[in-house]
PDB file of C-alpha atoms in Angstrom:
ATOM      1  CA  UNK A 474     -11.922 -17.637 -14.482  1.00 63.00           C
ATOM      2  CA  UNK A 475     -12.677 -19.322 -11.240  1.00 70.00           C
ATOM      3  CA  UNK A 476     -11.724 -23.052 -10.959  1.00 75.00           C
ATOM      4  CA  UNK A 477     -12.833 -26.248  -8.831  1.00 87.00           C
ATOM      5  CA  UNK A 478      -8.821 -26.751  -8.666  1.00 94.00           C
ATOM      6  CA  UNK A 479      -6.562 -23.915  -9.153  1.00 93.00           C
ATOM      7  CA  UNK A 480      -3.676 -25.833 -10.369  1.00 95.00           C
ATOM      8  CA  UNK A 481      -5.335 -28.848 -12.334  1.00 95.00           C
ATOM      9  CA  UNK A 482      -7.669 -26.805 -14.337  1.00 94.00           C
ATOM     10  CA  UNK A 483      -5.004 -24.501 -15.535  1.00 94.00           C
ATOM     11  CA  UNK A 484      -3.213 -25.361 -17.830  1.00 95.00           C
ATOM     12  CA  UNK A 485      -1.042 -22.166 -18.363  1.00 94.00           C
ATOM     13  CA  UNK A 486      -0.257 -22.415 -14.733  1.00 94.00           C
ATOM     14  CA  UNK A 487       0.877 -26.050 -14.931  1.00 96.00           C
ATOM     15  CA  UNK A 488       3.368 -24.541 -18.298  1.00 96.00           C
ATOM     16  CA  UNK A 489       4.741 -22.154 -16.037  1.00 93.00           C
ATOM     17  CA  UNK A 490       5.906 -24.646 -13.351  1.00 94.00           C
ATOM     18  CA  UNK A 491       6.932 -27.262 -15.918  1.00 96.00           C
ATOM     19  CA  UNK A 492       9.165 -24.146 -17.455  1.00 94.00           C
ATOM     20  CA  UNK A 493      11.232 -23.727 -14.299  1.00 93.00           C
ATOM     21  CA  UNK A 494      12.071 -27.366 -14.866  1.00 96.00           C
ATOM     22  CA  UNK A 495      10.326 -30.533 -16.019  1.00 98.00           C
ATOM     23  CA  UNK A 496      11.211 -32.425 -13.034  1.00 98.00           C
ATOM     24  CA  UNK A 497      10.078 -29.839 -10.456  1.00 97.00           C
ATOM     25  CA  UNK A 498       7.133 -29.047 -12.486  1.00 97.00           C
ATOM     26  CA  UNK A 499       5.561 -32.500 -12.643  1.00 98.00           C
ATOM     27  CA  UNK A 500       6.452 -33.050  -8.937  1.00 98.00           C
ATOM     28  CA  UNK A 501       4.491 -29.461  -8.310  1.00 97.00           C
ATOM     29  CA  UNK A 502       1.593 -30.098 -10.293  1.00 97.00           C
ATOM     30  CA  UNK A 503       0.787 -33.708  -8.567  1.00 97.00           C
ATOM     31  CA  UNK A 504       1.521 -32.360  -5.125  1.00 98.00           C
ATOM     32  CA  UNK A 505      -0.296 -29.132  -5.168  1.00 97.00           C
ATOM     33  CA  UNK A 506      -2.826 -30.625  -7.660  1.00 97.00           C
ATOM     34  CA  UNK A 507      -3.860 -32.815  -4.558  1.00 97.00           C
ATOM     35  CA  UNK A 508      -4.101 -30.037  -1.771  1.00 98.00           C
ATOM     36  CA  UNK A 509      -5.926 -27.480  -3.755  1.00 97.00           C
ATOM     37  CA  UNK A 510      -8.479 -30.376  -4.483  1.00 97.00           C
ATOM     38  CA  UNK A 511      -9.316 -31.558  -0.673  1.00 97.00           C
ATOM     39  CA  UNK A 512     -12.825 -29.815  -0.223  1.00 95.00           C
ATOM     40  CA  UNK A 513     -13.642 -28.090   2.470  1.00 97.00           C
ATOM     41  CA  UNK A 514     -11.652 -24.883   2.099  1.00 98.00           C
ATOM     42  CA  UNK A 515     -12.691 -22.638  -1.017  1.00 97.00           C
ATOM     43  CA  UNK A 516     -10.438 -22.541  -3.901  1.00 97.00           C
ATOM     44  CA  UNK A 517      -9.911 -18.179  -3.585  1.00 98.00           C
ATOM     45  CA  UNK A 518      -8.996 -18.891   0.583  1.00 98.00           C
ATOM     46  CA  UNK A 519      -5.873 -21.530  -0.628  1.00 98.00           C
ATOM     47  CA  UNK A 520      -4.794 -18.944  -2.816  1.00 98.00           C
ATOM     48  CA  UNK A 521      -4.967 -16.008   0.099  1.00 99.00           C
ATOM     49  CA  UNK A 522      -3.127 -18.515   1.885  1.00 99.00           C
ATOM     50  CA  UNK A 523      -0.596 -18.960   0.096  1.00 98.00           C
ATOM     51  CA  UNK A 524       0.316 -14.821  -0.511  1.00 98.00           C
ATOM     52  CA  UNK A 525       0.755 -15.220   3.360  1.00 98.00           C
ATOM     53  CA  UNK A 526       2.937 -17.986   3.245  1.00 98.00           C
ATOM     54  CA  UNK A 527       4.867 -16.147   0.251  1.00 97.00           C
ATOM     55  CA  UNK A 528       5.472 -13.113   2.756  1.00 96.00           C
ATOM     56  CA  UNK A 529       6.729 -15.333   5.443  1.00 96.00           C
ATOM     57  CA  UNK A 530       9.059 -17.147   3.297  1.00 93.00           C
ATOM     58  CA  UNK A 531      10.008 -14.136   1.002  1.00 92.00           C
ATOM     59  CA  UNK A 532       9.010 -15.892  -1.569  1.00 78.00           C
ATOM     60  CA  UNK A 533       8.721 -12.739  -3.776  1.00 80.00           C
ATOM     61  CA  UNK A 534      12.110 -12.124  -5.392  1.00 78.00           C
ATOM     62  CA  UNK A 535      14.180 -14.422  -7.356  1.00 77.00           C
ATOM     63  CA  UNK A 536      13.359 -16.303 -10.691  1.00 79.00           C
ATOM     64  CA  UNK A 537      10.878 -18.813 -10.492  1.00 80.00           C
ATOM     65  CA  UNK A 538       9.459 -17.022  -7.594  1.00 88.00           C
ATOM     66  CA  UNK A 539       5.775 -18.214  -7.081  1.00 93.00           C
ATOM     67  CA  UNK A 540       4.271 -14.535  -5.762  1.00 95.00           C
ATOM     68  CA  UNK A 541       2.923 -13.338  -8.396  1.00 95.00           C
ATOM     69  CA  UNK A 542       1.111 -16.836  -9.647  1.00 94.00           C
ATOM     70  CA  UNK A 543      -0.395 -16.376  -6.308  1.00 96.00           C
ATOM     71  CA  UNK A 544      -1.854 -13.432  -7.087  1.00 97.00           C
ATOM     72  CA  UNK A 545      -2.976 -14.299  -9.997  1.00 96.00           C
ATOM     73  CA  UNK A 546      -4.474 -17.108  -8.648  1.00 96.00           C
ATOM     74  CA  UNK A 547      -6.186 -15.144  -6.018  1.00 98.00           C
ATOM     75  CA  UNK A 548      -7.652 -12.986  -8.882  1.00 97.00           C
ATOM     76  CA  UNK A 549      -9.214 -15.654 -11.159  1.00 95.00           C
ATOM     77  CA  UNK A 550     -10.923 -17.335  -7.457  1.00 96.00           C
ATOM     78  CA  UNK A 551     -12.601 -13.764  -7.387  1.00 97.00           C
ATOM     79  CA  UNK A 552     -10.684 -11.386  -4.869  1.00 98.00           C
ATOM     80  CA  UNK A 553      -9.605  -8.512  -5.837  1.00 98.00           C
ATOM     81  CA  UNK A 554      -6.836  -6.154  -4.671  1.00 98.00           C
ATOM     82  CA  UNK A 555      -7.719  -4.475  -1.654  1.00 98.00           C
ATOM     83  CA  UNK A 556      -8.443  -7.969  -0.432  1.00 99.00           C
ATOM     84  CA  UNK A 557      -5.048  -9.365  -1.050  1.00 99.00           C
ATOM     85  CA  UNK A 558      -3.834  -5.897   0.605  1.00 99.00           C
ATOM     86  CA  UNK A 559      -5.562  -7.397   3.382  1.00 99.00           C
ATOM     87  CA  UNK A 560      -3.740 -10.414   3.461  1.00 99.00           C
ATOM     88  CA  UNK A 561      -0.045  -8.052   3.166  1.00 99.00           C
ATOM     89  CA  UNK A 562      -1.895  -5.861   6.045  1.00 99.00           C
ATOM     90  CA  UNK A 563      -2.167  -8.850   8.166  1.00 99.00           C
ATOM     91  CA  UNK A 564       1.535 -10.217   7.714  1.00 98.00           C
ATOM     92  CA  UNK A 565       2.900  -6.942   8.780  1.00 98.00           C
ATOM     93  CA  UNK A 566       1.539  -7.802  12.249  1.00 98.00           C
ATOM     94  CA  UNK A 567       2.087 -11.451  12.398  1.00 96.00           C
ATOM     95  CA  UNK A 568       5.223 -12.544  10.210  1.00 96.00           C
ATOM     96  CA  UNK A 569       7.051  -8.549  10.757  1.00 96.00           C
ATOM     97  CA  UNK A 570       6.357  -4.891   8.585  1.00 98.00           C
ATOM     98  CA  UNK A 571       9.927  -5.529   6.986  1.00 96.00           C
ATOM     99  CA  UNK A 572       8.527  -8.452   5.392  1.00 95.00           C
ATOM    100  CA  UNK A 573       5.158  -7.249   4.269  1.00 97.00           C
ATOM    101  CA  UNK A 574       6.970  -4.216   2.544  1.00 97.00           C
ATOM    102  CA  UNK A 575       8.533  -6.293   0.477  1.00 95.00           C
ATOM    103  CA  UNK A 576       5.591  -7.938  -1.129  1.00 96.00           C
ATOM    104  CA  UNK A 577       3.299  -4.769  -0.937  1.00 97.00           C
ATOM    105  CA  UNK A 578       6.065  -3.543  -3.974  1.00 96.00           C
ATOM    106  CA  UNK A 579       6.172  -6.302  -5.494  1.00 95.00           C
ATOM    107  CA  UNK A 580       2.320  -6.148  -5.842  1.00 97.00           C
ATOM    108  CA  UNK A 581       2.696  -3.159  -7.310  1.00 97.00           C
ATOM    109  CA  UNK A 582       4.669  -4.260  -9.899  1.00 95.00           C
ATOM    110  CA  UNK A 583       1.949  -6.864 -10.850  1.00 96.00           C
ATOM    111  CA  UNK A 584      -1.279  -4.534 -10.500  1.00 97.00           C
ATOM    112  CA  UNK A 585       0.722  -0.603 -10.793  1.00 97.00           C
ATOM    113  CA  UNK A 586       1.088   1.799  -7.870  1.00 96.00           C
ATOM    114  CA  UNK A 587      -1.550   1.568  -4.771  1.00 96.00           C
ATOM    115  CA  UNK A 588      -4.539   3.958  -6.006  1.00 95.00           C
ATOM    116  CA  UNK A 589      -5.272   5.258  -2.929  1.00 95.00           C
ATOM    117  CA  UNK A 590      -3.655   8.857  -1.843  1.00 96.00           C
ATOM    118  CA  UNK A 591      -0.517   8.926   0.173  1.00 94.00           C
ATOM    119  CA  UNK A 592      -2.533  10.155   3.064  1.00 95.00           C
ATOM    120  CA  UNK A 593      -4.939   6.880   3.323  1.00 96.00           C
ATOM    121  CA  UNK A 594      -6.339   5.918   6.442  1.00 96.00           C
ATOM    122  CA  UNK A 595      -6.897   2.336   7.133  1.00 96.00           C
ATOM    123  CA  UNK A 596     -10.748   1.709   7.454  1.00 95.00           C
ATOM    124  CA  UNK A 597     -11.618  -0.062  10.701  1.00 96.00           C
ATOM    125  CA  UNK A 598     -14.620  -2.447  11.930  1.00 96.00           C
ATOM    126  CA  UNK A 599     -14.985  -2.642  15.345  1.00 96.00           C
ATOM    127  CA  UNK A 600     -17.619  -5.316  15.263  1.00 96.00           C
ATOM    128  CA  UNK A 601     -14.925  -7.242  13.443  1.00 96.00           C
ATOM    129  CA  UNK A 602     -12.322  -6.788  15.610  1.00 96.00           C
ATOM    130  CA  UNK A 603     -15.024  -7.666  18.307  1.00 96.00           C
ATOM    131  CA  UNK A 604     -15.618 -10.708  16.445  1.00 96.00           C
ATOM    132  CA  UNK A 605     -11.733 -12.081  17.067  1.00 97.00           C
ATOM    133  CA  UNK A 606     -12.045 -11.542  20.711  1.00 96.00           C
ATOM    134  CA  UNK A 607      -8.485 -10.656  20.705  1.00 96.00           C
ATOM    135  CA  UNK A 608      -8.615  -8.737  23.409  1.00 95.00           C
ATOM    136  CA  UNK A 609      -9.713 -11.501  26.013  1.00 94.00           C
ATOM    137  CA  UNK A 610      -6.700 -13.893  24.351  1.00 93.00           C
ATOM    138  CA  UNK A 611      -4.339 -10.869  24.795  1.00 93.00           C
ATOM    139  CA  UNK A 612      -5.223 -10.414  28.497  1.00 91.00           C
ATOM    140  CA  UNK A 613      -3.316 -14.217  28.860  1.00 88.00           C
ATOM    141  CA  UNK A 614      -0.173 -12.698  28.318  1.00 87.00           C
ATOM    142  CA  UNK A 615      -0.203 -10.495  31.163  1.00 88.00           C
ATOM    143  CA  UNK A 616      -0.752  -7.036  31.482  1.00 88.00           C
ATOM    144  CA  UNK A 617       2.806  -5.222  30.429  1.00 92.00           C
ATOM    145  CA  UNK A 618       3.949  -2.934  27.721  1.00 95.00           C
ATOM    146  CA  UNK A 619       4.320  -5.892  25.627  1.00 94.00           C
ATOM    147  CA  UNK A 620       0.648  -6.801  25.570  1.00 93.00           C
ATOM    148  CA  UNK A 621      -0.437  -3.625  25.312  1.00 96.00           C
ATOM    149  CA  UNK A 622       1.677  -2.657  22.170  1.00 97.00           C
ATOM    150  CA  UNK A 623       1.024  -6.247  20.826  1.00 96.00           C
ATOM    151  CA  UNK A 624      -2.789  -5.414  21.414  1.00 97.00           C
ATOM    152  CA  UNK A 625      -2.698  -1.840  19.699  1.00 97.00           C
ATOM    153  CA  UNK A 626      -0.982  -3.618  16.377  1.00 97.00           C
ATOM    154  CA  UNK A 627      -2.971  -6.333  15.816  1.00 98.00           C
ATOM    155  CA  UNK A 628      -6.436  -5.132  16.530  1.00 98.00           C
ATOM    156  CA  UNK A 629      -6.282  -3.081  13.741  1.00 98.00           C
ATOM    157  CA  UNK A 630      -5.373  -5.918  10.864  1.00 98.00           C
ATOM    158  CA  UNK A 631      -8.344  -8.449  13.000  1.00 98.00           C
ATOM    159  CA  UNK A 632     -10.774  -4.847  12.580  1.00 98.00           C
ATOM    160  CA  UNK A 633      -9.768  -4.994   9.112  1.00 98.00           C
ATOM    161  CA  UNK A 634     -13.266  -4.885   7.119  1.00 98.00           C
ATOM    162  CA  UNK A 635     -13.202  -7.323   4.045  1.00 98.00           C
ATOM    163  CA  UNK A 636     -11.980 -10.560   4.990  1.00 98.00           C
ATOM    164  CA  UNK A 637     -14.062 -12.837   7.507  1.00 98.00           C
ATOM    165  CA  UNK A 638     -13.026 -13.131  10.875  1.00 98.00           C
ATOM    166  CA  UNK A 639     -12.355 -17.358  10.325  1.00 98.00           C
ATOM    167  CA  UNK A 640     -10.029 -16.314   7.308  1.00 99.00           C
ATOM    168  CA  UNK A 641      -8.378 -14.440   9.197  1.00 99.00           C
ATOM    169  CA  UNK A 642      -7.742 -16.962  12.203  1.00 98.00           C
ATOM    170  CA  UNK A 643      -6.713 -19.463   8.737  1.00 99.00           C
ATOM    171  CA  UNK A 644      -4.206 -16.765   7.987  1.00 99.00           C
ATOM    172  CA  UNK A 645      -2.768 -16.728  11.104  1.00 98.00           C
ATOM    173  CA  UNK A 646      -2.581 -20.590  11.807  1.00 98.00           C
ATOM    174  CA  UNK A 647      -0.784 -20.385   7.769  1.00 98.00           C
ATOM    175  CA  UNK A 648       1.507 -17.792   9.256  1.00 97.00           C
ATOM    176  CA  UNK A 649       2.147 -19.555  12.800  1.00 96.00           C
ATOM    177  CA  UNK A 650       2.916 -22.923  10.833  1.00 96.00           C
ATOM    178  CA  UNK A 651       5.511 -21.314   8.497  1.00 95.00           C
ATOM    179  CA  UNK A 652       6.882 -19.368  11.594  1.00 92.00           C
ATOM    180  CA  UNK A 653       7.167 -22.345  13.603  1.00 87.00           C
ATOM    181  CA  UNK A 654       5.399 -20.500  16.339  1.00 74.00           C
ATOM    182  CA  UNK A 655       3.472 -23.138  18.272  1.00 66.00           C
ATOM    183  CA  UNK A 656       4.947 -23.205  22.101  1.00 60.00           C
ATOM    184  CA  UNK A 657       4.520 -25.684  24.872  1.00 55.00           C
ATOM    185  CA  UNK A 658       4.074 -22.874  27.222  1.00 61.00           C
ATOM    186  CA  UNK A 659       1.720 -21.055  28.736  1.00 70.00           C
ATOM    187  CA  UNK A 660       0.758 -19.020  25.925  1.00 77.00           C
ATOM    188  CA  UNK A 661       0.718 -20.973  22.573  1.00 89.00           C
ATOM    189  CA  UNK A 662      -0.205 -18.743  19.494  1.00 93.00           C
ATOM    190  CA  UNK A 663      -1.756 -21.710  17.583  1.00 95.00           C
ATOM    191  CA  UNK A 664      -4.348 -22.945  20.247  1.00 94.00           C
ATOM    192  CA  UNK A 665      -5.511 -19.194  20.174  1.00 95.00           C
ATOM    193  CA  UNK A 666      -6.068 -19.023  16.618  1.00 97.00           C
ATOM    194  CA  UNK A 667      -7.804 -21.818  16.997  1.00 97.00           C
ATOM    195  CA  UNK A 668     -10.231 -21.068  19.191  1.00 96.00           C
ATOM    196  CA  UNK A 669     -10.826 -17.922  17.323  1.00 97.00           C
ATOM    197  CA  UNK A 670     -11.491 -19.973  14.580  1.00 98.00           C
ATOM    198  CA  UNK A 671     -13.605 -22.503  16.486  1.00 98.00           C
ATOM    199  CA  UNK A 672     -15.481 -19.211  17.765  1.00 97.00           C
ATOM    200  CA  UNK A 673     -16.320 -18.966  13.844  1.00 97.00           C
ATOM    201  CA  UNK A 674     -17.541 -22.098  13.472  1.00 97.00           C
ATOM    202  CA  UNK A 675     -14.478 -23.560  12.157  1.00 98.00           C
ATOM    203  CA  UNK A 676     -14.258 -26.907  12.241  1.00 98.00           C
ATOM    204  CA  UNK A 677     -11.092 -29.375  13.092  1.00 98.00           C
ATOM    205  CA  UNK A 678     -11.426 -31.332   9.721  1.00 98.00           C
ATOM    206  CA  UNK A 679     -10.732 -27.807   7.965  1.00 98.00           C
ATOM    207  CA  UNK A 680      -7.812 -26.924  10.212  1.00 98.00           C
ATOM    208  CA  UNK A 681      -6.553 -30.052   9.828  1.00 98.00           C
ATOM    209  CA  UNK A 682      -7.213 -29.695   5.945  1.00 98.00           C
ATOM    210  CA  UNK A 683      -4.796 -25.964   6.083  1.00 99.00           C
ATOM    211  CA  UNK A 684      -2.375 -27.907   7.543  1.00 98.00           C
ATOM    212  CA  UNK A 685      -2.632 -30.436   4.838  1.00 98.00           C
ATOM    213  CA  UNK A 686      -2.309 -27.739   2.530  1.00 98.00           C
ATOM    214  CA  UNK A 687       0.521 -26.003   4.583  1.00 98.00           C
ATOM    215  CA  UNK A 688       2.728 -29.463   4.244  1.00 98.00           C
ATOM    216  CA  UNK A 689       2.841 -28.551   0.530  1.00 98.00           C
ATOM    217  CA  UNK A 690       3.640 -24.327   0.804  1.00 97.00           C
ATOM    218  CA  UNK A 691       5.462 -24.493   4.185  1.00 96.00           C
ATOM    219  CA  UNK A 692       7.203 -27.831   4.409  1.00 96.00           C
ATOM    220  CA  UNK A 693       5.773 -31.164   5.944  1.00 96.00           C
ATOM    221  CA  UNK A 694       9.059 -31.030   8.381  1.00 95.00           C
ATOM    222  CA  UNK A 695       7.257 -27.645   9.793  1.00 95.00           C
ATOM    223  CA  UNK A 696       3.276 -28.974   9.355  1.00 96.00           C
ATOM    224  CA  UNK A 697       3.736 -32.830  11.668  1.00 95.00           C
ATOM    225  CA  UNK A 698       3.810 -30.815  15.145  1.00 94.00           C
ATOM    226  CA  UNK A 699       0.918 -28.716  14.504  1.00 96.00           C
ATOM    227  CA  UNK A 700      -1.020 -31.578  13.217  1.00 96.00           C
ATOM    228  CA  UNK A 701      -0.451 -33.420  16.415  1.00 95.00           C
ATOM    229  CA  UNK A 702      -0.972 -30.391  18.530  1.00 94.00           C
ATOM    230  CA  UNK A 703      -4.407 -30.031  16.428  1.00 96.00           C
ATOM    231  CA  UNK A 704      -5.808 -33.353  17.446  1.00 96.00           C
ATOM    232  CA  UNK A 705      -4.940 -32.856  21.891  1.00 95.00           C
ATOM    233  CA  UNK A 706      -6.422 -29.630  21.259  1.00 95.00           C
ATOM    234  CA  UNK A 707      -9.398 -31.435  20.242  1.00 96.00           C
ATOM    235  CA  UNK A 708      -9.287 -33.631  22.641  1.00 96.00           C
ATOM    236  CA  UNK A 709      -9.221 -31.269  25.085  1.00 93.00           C
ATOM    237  CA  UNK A 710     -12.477 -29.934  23.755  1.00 93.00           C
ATOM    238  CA  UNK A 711     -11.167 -26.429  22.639  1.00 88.00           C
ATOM    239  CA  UNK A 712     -11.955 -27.527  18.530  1.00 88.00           C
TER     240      UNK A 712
END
């Protein structure tokens, strides 16, 4: 069942976090109650979102952990599996394999082994991957080994076929806010995710909104910078 608010309109969901422990669960509920209602990003994107964030954090092992009321979350906003593959798919390149791996088994222990063969191919779009531009943003880095390799790893997850380009570029400003990987230097991950959004059409009242949401998942401590980097950016008329 879909919901205008994943976390206020379910009341199983709200059991669940009050079961871990009263205190924490009424905290939870308000706090995430008010994030998963600010409007502009859809209810099934928060819920991608926060998978990501789970992979970053490791949030998939230990009692109490939150992964798999992601995923079920994710389900009941209307994506399915190979989408929230996606999502795993695209950690591996931005937050590291040896954390994806461990979520990719733990989603099989909530939805049963992967039913593709062993011998899978991923599928590719190049007009996605076209879509992302990566290739001009990788070209700032310089041409070396290091771009190169970097180039040949992440153009497949941004070629990826299901998910839209501007979830995506959400997905990696998610995974750049938990990793702390905005940089004053020359080369700042988070301005080029979001131009890549911006390319989409994103605007900076929904970034600002994921980092809203972020300050909930990820940690307000880790969200403050990116929200001030967000506004010069847009001042500088890149959003």
């Amino acid at each position: 069942m879909a919901y205008t608010n994943a976390v206020l309109d379910d009341a199983q969901l709200q059991a669940g976090l009050r079961g871990i422990n009263p205190k924490f669960g009424d905290y939870c509920i308000r706090a995430a109650g008010e994030v998963w209602g600010l409007p502009l990003l859809s209810q099934k994107l928060k819920a991608l979102i926060t998978i990501v964030l789970d992979v970053v954090h490791q949030d998939q092992v230990g009692p109490g952990n939150p992964f798999g009321a992601h995923v079920n979350m994710a389900l009941q906003q209307g994506a399915n599996r190979d989408e929230i593959e996606e999502v795993l798919l695209f950690a591996c390149a931005y937050a590291g394999f040896n954390k994806a791996a461990g979520a990719f088994g733990a989603l099989n222990d909530l939805l049963g082994p992967s039913p593709y063969p062993a011998d899978y191919r991923l599928d590719f779009s190049e007009a996605k991957l076209q879509e992302s531009r990566l290739q001009e943003y990788v070209a700032e880095v310089g041409d070396s080994e290091y771009s190169h390799l970097f180039y040949r790893i992440a153009r497949e997850v941004w070629g990826l076929p299901l998910l839209p380009t501007q979830d995506k570029a959400f997905l990696a400003i998610a995974i750049d806010i938990a990793s702390q990987t905005q940089s004053s230097g020359e080369v700042d991950p988070f301005a080029v995710h979001v131009k890549i959004a911006a390319n989409q059409g994103v605007t900076k009242e929904a970034i600002a909104e994921l980092i809203q949401f972020c300050g909930v998942y990820a940690g307000f401590s880790k969200t403050v910078a990116f929200f001030v980097k967000l506004k010069a950016l847009a001042a500088q008329g890149l959003i």
